[in-house]
Coordinates of C-alpha atoms in Angstrom, one line a residue:
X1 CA -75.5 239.2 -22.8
X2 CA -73.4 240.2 -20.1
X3 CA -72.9 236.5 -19.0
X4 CA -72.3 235.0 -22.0
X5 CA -69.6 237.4 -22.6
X6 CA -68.0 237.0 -19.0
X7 CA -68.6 232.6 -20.2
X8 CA -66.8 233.4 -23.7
X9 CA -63.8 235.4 -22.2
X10 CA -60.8 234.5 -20.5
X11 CA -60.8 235.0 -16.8
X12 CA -57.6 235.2 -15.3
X13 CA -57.9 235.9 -11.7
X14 CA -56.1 239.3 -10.1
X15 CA -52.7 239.2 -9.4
X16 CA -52.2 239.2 -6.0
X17 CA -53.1 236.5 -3.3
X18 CA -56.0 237.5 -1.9
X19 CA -56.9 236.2 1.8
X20 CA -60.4 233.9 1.2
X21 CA -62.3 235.7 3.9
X22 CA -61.4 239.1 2.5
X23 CA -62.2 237.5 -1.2
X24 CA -65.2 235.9 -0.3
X25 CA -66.2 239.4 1.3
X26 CA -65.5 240.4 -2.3
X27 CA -67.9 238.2 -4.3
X28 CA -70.7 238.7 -1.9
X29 CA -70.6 242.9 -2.3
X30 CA -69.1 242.3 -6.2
X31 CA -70.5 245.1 -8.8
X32 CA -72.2 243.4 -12.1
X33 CA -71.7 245.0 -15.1
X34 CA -74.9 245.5 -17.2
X35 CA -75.1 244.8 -20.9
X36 CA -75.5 248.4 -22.2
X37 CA -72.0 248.9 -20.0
X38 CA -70.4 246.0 -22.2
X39 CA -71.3 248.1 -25.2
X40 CA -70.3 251.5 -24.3
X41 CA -66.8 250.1 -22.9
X42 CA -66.2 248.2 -26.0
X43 CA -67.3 251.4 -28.1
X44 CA -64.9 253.1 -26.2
X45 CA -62.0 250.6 -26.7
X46 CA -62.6 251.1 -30.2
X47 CA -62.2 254.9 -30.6
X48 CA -59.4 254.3 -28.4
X49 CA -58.0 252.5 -31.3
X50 CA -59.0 254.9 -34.1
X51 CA -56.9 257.6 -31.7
X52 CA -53.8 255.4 -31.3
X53 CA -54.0 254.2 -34.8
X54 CA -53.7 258.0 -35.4
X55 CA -50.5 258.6 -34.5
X56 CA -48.7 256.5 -36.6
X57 CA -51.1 256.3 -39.9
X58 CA -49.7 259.3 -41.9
X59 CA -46.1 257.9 -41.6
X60 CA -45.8 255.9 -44.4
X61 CA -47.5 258.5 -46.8
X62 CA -46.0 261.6 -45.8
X63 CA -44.9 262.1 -49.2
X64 CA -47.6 262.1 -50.9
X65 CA -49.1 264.5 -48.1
X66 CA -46.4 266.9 -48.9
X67 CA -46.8 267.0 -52.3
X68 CA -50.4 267.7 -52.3
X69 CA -50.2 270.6 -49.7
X70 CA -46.9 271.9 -51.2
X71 CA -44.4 271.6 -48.7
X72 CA -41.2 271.0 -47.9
X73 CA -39.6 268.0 -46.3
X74 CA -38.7 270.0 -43.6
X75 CA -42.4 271.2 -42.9
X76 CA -44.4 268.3 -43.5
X77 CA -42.9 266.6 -40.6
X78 CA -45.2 269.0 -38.3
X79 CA -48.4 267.4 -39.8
X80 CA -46.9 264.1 -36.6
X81 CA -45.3 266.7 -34.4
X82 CA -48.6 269.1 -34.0
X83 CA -50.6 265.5 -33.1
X84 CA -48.1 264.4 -30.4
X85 CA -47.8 268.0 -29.1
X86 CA -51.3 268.4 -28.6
X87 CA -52.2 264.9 -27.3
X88 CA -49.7 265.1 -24.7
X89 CA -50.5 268.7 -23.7
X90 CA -54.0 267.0 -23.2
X91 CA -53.6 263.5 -21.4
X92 CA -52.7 264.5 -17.8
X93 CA -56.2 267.1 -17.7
X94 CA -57.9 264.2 -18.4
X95 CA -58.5 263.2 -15.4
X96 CA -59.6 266.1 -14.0
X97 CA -62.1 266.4 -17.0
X98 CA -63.5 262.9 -16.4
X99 CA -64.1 263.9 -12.8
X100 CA -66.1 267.2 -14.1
X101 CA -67.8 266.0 -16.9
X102 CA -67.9 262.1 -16.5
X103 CA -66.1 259.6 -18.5
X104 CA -69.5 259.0 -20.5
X105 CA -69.8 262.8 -21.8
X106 CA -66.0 263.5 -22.1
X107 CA -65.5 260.4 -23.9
X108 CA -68.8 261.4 -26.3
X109 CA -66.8 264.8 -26.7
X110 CA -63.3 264.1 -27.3
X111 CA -64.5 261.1 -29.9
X112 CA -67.1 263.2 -31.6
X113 CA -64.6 266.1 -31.9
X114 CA -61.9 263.4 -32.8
X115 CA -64.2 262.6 -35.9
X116 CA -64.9 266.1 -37.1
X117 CA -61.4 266.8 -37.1
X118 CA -60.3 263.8 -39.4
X119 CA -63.0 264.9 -41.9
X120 CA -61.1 268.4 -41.8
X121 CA -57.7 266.8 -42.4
X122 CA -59.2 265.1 -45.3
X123 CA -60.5 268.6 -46.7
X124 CA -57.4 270.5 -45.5
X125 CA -56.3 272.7 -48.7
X126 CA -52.9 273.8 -47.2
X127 CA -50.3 273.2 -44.6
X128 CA -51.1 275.5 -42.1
X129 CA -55.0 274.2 -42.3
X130 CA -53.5 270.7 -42.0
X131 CA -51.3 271.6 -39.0
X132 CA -54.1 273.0 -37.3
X133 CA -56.9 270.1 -37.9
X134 CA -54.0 267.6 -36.8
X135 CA -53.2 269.4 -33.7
X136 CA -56.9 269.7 -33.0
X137 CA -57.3 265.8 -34.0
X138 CA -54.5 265.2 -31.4
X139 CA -56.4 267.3 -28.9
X140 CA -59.5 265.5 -28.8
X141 CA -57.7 261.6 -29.0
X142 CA -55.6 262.1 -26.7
X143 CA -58.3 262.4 -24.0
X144 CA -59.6 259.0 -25.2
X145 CA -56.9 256.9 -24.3
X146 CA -56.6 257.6 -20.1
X147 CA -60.6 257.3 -20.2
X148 CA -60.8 253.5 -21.5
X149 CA -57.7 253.1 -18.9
X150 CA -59.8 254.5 -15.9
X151 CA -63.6 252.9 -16.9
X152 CA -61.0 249.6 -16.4
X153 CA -60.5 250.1 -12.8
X154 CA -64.1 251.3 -12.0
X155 CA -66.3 249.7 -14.1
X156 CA -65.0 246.1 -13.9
X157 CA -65.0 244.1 -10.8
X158 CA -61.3 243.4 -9.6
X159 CA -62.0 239.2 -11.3
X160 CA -62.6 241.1 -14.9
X161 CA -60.2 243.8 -14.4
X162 CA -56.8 241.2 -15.6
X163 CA -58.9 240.2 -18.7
X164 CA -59.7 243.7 -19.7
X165 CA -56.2 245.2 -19.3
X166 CA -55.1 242.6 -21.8
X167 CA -57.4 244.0 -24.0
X168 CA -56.8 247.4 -23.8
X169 CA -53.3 246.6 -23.4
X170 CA -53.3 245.0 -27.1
X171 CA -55.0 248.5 -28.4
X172 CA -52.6 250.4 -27.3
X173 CA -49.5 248.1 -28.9
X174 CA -50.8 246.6 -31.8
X175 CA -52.5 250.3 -33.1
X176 CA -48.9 251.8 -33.5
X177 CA -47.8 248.9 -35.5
X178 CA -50.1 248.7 -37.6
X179 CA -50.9 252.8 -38.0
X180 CA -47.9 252.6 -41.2
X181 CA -49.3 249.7 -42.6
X182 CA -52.7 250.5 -43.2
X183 CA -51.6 253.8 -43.9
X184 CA -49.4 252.8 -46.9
X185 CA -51.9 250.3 -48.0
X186 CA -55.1 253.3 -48.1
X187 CA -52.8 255.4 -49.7
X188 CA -51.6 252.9 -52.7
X189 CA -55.4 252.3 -53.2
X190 CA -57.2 255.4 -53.0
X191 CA -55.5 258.2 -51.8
X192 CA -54.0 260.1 -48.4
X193 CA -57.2 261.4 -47.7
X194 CA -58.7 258.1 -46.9
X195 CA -56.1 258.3 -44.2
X196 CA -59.0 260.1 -42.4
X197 CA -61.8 259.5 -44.2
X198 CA -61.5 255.9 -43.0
X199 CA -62.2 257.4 -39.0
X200 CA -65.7 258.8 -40.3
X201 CA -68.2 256.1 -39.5
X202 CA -66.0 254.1 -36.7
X203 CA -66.0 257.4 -35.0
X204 CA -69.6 258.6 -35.0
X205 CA -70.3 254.9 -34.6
X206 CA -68.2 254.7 -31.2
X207 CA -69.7 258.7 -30.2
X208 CA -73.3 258.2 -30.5
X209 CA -73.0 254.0 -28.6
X210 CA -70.6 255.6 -25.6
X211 CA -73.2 258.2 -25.1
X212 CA -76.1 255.8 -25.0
X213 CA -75.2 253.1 -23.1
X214 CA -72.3 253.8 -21.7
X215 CA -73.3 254.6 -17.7
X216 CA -70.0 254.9 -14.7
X217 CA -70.1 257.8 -12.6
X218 CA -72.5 261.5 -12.7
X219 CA -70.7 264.6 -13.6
X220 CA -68.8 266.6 -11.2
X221 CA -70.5 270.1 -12.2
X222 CA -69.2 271.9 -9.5
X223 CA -65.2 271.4 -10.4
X224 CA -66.1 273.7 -13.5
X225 CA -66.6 276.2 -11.0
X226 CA -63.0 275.9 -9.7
X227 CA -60.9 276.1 -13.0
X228 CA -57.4 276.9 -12.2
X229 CA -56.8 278.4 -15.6
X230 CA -53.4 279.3 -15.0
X231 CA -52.5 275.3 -14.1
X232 CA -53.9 274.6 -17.5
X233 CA -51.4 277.2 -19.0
X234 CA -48.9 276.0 -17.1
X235 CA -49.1 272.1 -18.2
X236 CA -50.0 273.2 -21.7
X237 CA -46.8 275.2 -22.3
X238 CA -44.7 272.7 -20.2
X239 CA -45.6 269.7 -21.9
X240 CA -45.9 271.1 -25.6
X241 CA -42.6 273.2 -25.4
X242 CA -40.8 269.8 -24.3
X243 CA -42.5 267.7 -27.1
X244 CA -41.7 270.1 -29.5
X245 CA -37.9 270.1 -28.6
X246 CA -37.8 266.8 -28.6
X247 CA -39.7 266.1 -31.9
X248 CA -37.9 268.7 -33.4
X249 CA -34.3 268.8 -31.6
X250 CA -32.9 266.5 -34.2
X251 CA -33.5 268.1 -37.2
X252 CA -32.7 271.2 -35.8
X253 CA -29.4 270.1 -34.8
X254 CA -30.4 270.5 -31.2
X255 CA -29.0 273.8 -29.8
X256 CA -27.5 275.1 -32.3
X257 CA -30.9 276.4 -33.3
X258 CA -32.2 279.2 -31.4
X259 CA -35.9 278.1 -31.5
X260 CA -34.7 275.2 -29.9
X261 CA -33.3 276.5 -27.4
X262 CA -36.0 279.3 -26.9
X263 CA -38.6 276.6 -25.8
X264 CA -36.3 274.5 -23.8
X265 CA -36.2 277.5 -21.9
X266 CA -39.6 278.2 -22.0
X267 CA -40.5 274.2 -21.0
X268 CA -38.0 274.4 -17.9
X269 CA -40.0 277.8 -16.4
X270 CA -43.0 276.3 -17.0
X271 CA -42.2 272.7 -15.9
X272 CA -40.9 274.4 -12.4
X273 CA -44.2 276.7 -12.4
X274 CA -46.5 273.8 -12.9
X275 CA -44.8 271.4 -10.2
X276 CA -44.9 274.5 -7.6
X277 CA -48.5 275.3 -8.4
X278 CA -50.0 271.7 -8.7
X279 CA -48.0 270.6 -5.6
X280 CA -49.3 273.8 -3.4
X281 CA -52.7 274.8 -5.0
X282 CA -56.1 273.2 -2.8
X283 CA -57.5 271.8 -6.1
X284 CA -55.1 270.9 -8.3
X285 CA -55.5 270.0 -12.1
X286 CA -53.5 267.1 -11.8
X287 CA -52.5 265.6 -9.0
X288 CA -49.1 265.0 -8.8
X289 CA -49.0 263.6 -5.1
X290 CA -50.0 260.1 -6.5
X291 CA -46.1 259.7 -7.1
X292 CA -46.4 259.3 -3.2
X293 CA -47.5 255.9 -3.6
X294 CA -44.2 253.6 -4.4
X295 CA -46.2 251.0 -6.7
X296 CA -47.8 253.9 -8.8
X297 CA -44.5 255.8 -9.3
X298 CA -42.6 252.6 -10.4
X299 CA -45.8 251.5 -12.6
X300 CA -45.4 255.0 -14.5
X301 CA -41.4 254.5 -14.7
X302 CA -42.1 251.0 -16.2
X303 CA -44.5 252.4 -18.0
X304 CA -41.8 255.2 -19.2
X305 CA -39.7 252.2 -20.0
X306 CA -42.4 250.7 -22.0
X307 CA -42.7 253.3 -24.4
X308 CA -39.3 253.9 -24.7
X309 CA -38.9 250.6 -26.4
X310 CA -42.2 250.5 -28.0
X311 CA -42.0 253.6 -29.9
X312 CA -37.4 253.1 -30.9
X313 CA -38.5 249.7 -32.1
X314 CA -41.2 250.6 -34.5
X315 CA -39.3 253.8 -35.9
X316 CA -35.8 251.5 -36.5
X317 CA -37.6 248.4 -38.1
X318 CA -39.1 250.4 -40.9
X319 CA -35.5 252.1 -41.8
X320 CA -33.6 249.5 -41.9
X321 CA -36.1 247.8 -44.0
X322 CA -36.4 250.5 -46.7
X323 CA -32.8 251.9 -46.2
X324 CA -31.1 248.4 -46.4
X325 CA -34.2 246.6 -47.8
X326 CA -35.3 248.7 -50.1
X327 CA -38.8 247.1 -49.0
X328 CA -41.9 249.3 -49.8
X329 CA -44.7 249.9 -46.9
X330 CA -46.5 247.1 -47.8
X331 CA -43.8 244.8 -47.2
X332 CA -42.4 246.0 -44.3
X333 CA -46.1 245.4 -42.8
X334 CA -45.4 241.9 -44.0
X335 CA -42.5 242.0 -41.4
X336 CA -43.6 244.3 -38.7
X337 CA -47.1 242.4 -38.2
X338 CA -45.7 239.2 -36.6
X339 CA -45.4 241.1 -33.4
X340 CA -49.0 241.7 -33.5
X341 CA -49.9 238.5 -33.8
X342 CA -47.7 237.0 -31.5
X343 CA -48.9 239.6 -28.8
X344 CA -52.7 238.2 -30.0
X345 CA -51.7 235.2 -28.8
X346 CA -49.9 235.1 -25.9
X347 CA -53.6 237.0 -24.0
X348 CA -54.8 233.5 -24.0
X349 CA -52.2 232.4 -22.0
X350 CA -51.0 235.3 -19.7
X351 CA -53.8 235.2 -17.1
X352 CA -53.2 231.6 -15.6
X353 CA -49.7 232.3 -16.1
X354 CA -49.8 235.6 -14.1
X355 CA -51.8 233.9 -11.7
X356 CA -48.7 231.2 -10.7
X357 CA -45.7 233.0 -10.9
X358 CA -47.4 236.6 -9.3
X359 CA -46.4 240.0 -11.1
X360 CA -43.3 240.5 -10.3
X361 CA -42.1 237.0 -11.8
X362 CA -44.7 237.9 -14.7
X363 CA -43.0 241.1 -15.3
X364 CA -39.4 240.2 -15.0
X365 CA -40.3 237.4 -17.7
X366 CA -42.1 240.2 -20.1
X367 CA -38.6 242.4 -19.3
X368 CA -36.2 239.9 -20.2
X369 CA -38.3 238.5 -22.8
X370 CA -38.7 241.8 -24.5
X371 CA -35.0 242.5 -23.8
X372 CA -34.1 239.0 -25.6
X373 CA -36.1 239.9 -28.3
X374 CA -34.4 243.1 -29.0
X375 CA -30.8 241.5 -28.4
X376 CA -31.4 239.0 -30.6
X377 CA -32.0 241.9 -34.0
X378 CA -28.6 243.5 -32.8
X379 CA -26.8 241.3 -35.1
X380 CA -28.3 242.4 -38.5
X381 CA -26.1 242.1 -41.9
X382 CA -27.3 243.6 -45.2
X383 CA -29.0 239.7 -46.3
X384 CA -31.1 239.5 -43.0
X385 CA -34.4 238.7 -44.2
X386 CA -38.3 238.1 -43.2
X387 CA -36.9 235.0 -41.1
X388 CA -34.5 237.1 -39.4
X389 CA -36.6 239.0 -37.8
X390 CA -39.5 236.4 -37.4
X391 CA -38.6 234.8 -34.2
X392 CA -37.3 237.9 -32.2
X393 CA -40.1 239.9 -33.4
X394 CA -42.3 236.9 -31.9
X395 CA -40.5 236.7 -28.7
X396 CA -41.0 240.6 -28.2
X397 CA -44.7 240.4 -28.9
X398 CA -45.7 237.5 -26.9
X399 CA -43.4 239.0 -23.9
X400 CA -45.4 242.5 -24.3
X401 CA -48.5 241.2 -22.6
X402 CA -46.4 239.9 -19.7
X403 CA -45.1 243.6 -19.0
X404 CA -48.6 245.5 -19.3
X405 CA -50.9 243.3 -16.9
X406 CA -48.5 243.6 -14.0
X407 CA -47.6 247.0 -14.5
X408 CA -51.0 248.0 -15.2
X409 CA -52.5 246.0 -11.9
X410 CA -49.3 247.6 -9.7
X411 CA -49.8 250.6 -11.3
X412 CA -53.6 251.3 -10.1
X413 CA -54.7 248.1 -8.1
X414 CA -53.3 249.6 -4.9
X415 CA -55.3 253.2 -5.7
X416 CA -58.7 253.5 -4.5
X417 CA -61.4 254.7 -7.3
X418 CA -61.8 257.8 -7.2
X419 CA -57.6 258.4 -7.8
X420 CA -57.6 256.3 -10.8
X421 CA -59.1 258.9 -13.7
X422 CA -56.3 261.5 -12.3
X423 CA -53.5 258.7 -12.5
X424 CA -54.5 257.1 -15.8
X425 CA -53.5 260.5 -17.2
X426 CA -50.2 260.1 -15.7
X427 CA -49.6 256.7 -16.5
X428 CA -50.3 257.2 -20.3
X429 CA -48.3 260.8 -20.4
X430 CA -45.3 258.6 -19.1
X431 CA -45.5 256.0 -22.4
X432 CA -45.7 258.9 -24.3
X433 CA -43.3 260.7 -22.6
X434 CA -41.2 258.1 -22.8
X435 CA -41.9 257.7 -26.6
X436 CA -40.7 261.0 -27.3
X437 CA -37.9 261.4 -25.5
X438 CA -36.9 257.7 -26.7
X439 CA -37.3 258.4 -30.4
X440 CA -35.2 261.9 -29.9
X441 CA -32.2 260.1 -28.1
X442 CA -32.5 257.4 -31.2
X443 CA -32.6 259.7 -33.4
X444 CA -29.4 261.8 -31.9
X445 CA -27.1 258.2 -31.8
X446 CA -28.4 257.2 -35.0
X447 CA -26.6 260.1 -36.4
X448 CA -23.8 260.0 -34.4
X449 CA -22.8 256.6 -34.1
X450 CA -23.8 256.6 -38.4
X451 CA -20.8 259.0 -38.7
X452 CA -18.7 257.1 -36.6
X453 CA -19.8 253.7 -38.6
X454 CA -18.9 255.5 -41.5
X455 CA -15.3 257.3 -40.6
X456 CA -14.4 253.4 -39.4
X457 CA -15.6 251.6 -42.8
X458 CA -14.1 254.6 -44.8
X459 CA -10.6 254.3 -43.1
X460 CA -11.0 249.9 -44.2
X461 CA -11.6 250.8 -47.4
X462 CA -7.9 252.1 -48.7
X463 CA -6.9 252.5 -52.0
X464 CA -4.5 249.8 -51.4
X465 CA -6.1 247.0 -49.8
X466 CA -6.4 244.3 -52.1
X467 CA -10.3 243.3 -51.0
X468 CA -11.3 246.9 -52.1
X469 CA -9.0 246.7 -55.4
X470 CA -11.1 243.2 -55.8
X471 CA -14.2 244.6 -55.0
X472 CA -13.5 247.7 -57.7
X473 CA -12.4 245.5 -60.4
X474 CA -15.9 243.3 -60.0
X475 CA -18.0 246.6 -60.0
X476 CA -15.9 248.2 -63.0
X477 CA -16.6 244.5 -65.0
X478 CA -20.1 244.6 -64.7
X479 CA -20.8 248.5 -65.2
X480 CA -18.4 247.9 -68.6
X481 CA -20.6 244.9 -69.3
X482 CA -23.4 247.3 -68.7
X483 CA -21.9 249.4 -71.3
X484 CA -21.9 252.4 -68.8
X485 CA -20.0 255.7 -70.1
X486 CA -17.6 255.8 -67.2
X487 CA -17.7 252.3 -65.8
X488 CA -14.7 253.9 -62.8
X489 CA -16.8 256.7 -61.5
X490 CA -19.9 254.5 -61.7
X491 CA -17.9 251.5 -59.4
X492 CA -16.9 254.3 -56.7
X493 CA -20.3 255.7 -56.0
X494 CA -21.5 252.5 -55.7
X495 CA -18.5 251.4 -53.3
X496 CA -19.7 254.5 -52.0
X497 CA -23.1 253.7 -50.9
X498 CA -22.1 250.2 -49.9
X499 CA -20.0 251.6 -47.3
X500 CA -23.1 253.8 -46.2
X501 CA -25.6 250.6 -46.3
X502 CA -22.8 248.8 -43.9
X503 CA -22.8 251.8 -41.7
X504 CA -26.5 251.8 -41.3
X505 CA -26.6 248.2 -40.6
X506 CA -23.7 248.7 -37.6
X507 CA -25.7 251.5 -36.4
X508 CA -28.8 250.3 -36.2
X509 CA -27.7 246.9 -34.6
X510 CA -25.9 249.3 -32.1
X511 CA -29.1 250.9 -31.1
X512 CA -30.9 247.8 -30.7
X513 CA -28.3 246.4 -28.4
X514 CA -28.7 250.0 -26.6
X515 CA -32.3 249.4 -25.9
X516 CA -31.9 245.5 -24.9
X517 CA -30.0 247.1 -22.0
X518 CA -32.5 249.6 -21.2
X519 CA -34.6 246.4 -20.6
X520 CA -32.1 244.0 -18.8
X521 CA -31.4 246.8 -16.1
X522 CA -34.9 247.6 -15.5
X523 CA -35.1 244.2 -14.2
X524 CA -33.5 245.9 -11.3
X525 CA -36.1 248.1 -10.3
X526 CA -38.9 244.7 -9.5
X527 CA -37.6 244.4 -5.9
X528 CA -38.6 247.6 -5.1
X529 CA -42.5 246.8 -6.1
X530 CA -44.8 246.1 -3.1
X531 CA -47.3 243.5 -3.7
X532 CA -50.0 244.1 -1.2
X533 CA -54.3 243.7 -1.8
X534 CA -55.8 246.5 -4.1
X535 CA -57.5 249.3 -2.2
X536 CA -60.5 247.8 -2.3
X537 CA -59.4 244.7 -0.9
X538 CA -58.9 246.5 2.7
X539 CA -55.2 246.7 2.1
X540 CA -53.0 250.1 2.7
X541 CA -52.6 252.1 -0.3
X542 CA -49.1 252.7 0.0

């Protein structure tokens, strides 16, 4: 099986320019990876999906949520913020859980646990019972995702490991796109519980295969005896005070609100705690001295990078496709899937193209390509339609692939294996990170430059302009045609909200110029990335 699988899949070779008598050194001592190990990785891929998928699925059916459990608009935006609190408190210990209780059994765990808490969800009977089972949910996921990252880099020989970051790679891009959409669709059929129903057999499924077959290193029994339980606190309180502000900075109106405030300050002690303690301790939790090596720390900035356009660009698309739109969830799937499949694509062509221009070409083409994409939807009027956003959603998706295989191969092919659990945890908090502070700083222009939008528009529309007396007359015809009771009132509200339609569509083609810059001055930062052979290739790690 494993051959016919290694046969039916695309092999692009690694990255860098191996020297023959070091690669032929290579083949000769090469690992082979067993068919039960092709199972349990794929299983693992999979409940890596469920847990991505996760994090997005309840977006488009929050209403419905909310009026079910009785809450207010306000408070049923913590049934996303307690998953992204709790999965990012938990991503960086998972390294140092892989290491103690093996990638098989902590995988097992966190998906099995994963599973129970989606059946919860589906039976919670308030708020605070869904808050709770979400957070919980979050908990267990979010140690999924750096465990499928890390079996990469030590189960695969270094000739599979291109193929199978494409893989993952498409997981973790194409889940969050398509989290809304099969969200609104489950909902419109059945109900908002089979939000999480739907996780109940793909979960045990991918729980009980991972813990049969799937075999890559023996538990570390003996780390359980050295808990640092106060670097556990730390991280915890660090990372979930800062999600929290940023999640809920916004609506909060940032620090005006005292609880805001309150845990920013409680995030800054604890962030300068944790850095002392994990920096100065003998056996730290996480180890934050793998910023040491140049390749890792740019990889986890790109990476940062990554997720600050991933995440911006999958909250604006939906707005300004129901706010201008007026497109249900369905429909803006329609729209929002052609980057998925456009991303499906270009993995069959990445490899041998990684393989001739090296991955610093490969990733300034995936930067600017991204970047081009993005530039091209910050010119958006009111009419721009499916075709609009076809071919710069396409560009964006096929150049996604050409970011993640060089950033994932500079990121840990110049670790050796036993670093890479404890830096897949950092890695993925940075796209988080990067997530969440991107979709707070969209969220604080969006309202800003919307005012300023406005207060420009408002100031064009003058009682005495003849194109607004024009456009008044038209809308007091056809409401008196209508046969309207107050055809005048009825044309100024609905000047009214065209002015607010126009000064969502300037803002949001503001923001996506904003984030086309982002990309086109990362390219900056590629000179700085060292291509030298992986660890294991007899190279230097830094």
């Amino acid at each position: 099986m494993a051959s016919v699988i290694k046969s039916a899949s695309p092999q692009p070779p690694a990255l860098s320019r191996t020297p023959p008598e070091i690669a032929a050194a290579n083949d000769a001592t090469e690992k082979t990876v067993s068919p039960q190990q092709w199972i349990g990785f794929f299983a693992m891929v999979f409940g890596m999906f469920l847990a991505v998928l996760d994090i997005q699925i309840v977006a488009s059916s929050l209403e419905q949520i909310q009026a079910a459990l009785s809450a207010t608009r306000d408070e049923i935006t913590w049934v996303q913020t307690s998953y992204l609190v709790a999965e990012v408190a938990i991503i960086p210990l998972s390294g140092w859980l892989g290491r103690a209780l093996s990638m098989r059994y902590l995988f097992a765990l966190s998906c099995g646990g994963f599973t129970v808490m989606s059946l919860l969800c589906a039976l919670a009977w308030d708020l605070p019972s869904m808050v709770a089972f979400r957070a919980l949910q979050g908990f267990f996921g979010g140690a999924m995702i750096p465990s499928v990252f890390a079996v990469t880099y030590t189960l695969f020989p270094r000739r599979l490991q291109p193929t199978m970051t494409i893989v993952v790679a498409m997981v973790v891009t194409v889940a969050p796109t398509a989290g809304p959409v099969l969200g609104g669709y489950l909902t419109e059929m059945a109900s908002w519980k089979a939000l999480f129903l739907i996780n109940l057999v793909p979960g045990i499924l991918a729980t009980v295969i991972t813990g049969l077959f799937l075999r890559v290193d023996d538990p570390d029994w003996a780390l359980l005896k050295q808990i640092d339980f106060r670097g556990i606190l730390y991280i915890v309180v660090f990372l979930g005070s800062l999600v929290f502000v940023l999640e809920e900075g916004v609506r909060e109106e940032w620090f005006e609100s005292r609880e805001i405030v309150f845990f920013s300050l409680v995030a800054t002690a604890a962030g300068i705690a944790m850095f002392h303690r994990e920096l100065t301790i003998e056996h730290p939790i996480v180890d934050l001295w793998a910023f040491r090596n140049r390749n890792f720390a740019i990889g986890c900035l790109f990476s940062f990078i990554l997720g600050i356009g991933l995440y911006s660009i999958i909250y604006l698309m939906p707005i300004y496709l129901a706010t201008v739109k007026g497109l249900n969830s369905l429909q803006i799937g329609q729209y929002i899937m052609v980057t998925g499949l456009f991303q499906f694509a270009s993995a069959f062509v990445v490899g041998r193209i990684a393989k001739k221009l090296g991955p610093r070409l490969t990733l300034a083409l995936g930067l600017f390509g991204f970047g081009l994409g993005t530039l091209m939807n910050g010119n958006l009027n009111h009419e721009a339609g499916f075709w609009e956003f076809f071919w710069p959603q396409a560009i964006r998706g096929f150049s996604l692939m050409f970011c993640f295989l060089p950033i994932n191969y500079m990121t840990f092919g110049t670790l050796p294996p036993e670093e890479v659990k404890n830096a897949s945890g950092l890695y993925n908090l940075m796209r988080n990170l990067g997530g969440a502070i991107g979709l707070a700083l969209t969220n604080t222009l969006m309202i800003r430059l919307n005012k300023e939008h406005y207060a420009v528009l408002r100031e064009a529309v003058k009682p005495g302009s003849t194109t607004t007396q024009a456009l008044l007359g038209g809308l007091q015809e056809r409401f008196s045609d209508a046969s309207l009771p107050d055809s005048d009132l009825a044309a100024l509200k609905q000047l009214y909200r065209l002015v607010l339609r126009e000064a969502d569509v300037l803002t949001i083609n503001t923001m996506f110029n904003i984030l086309a810059l982002i990309f086109f001055l990362s390219l900056l930062l590629i000179p700085w990335i060292r291509i030298a052979p992986a660890a294991g290739d007899g190279g230097g790690r830094r």
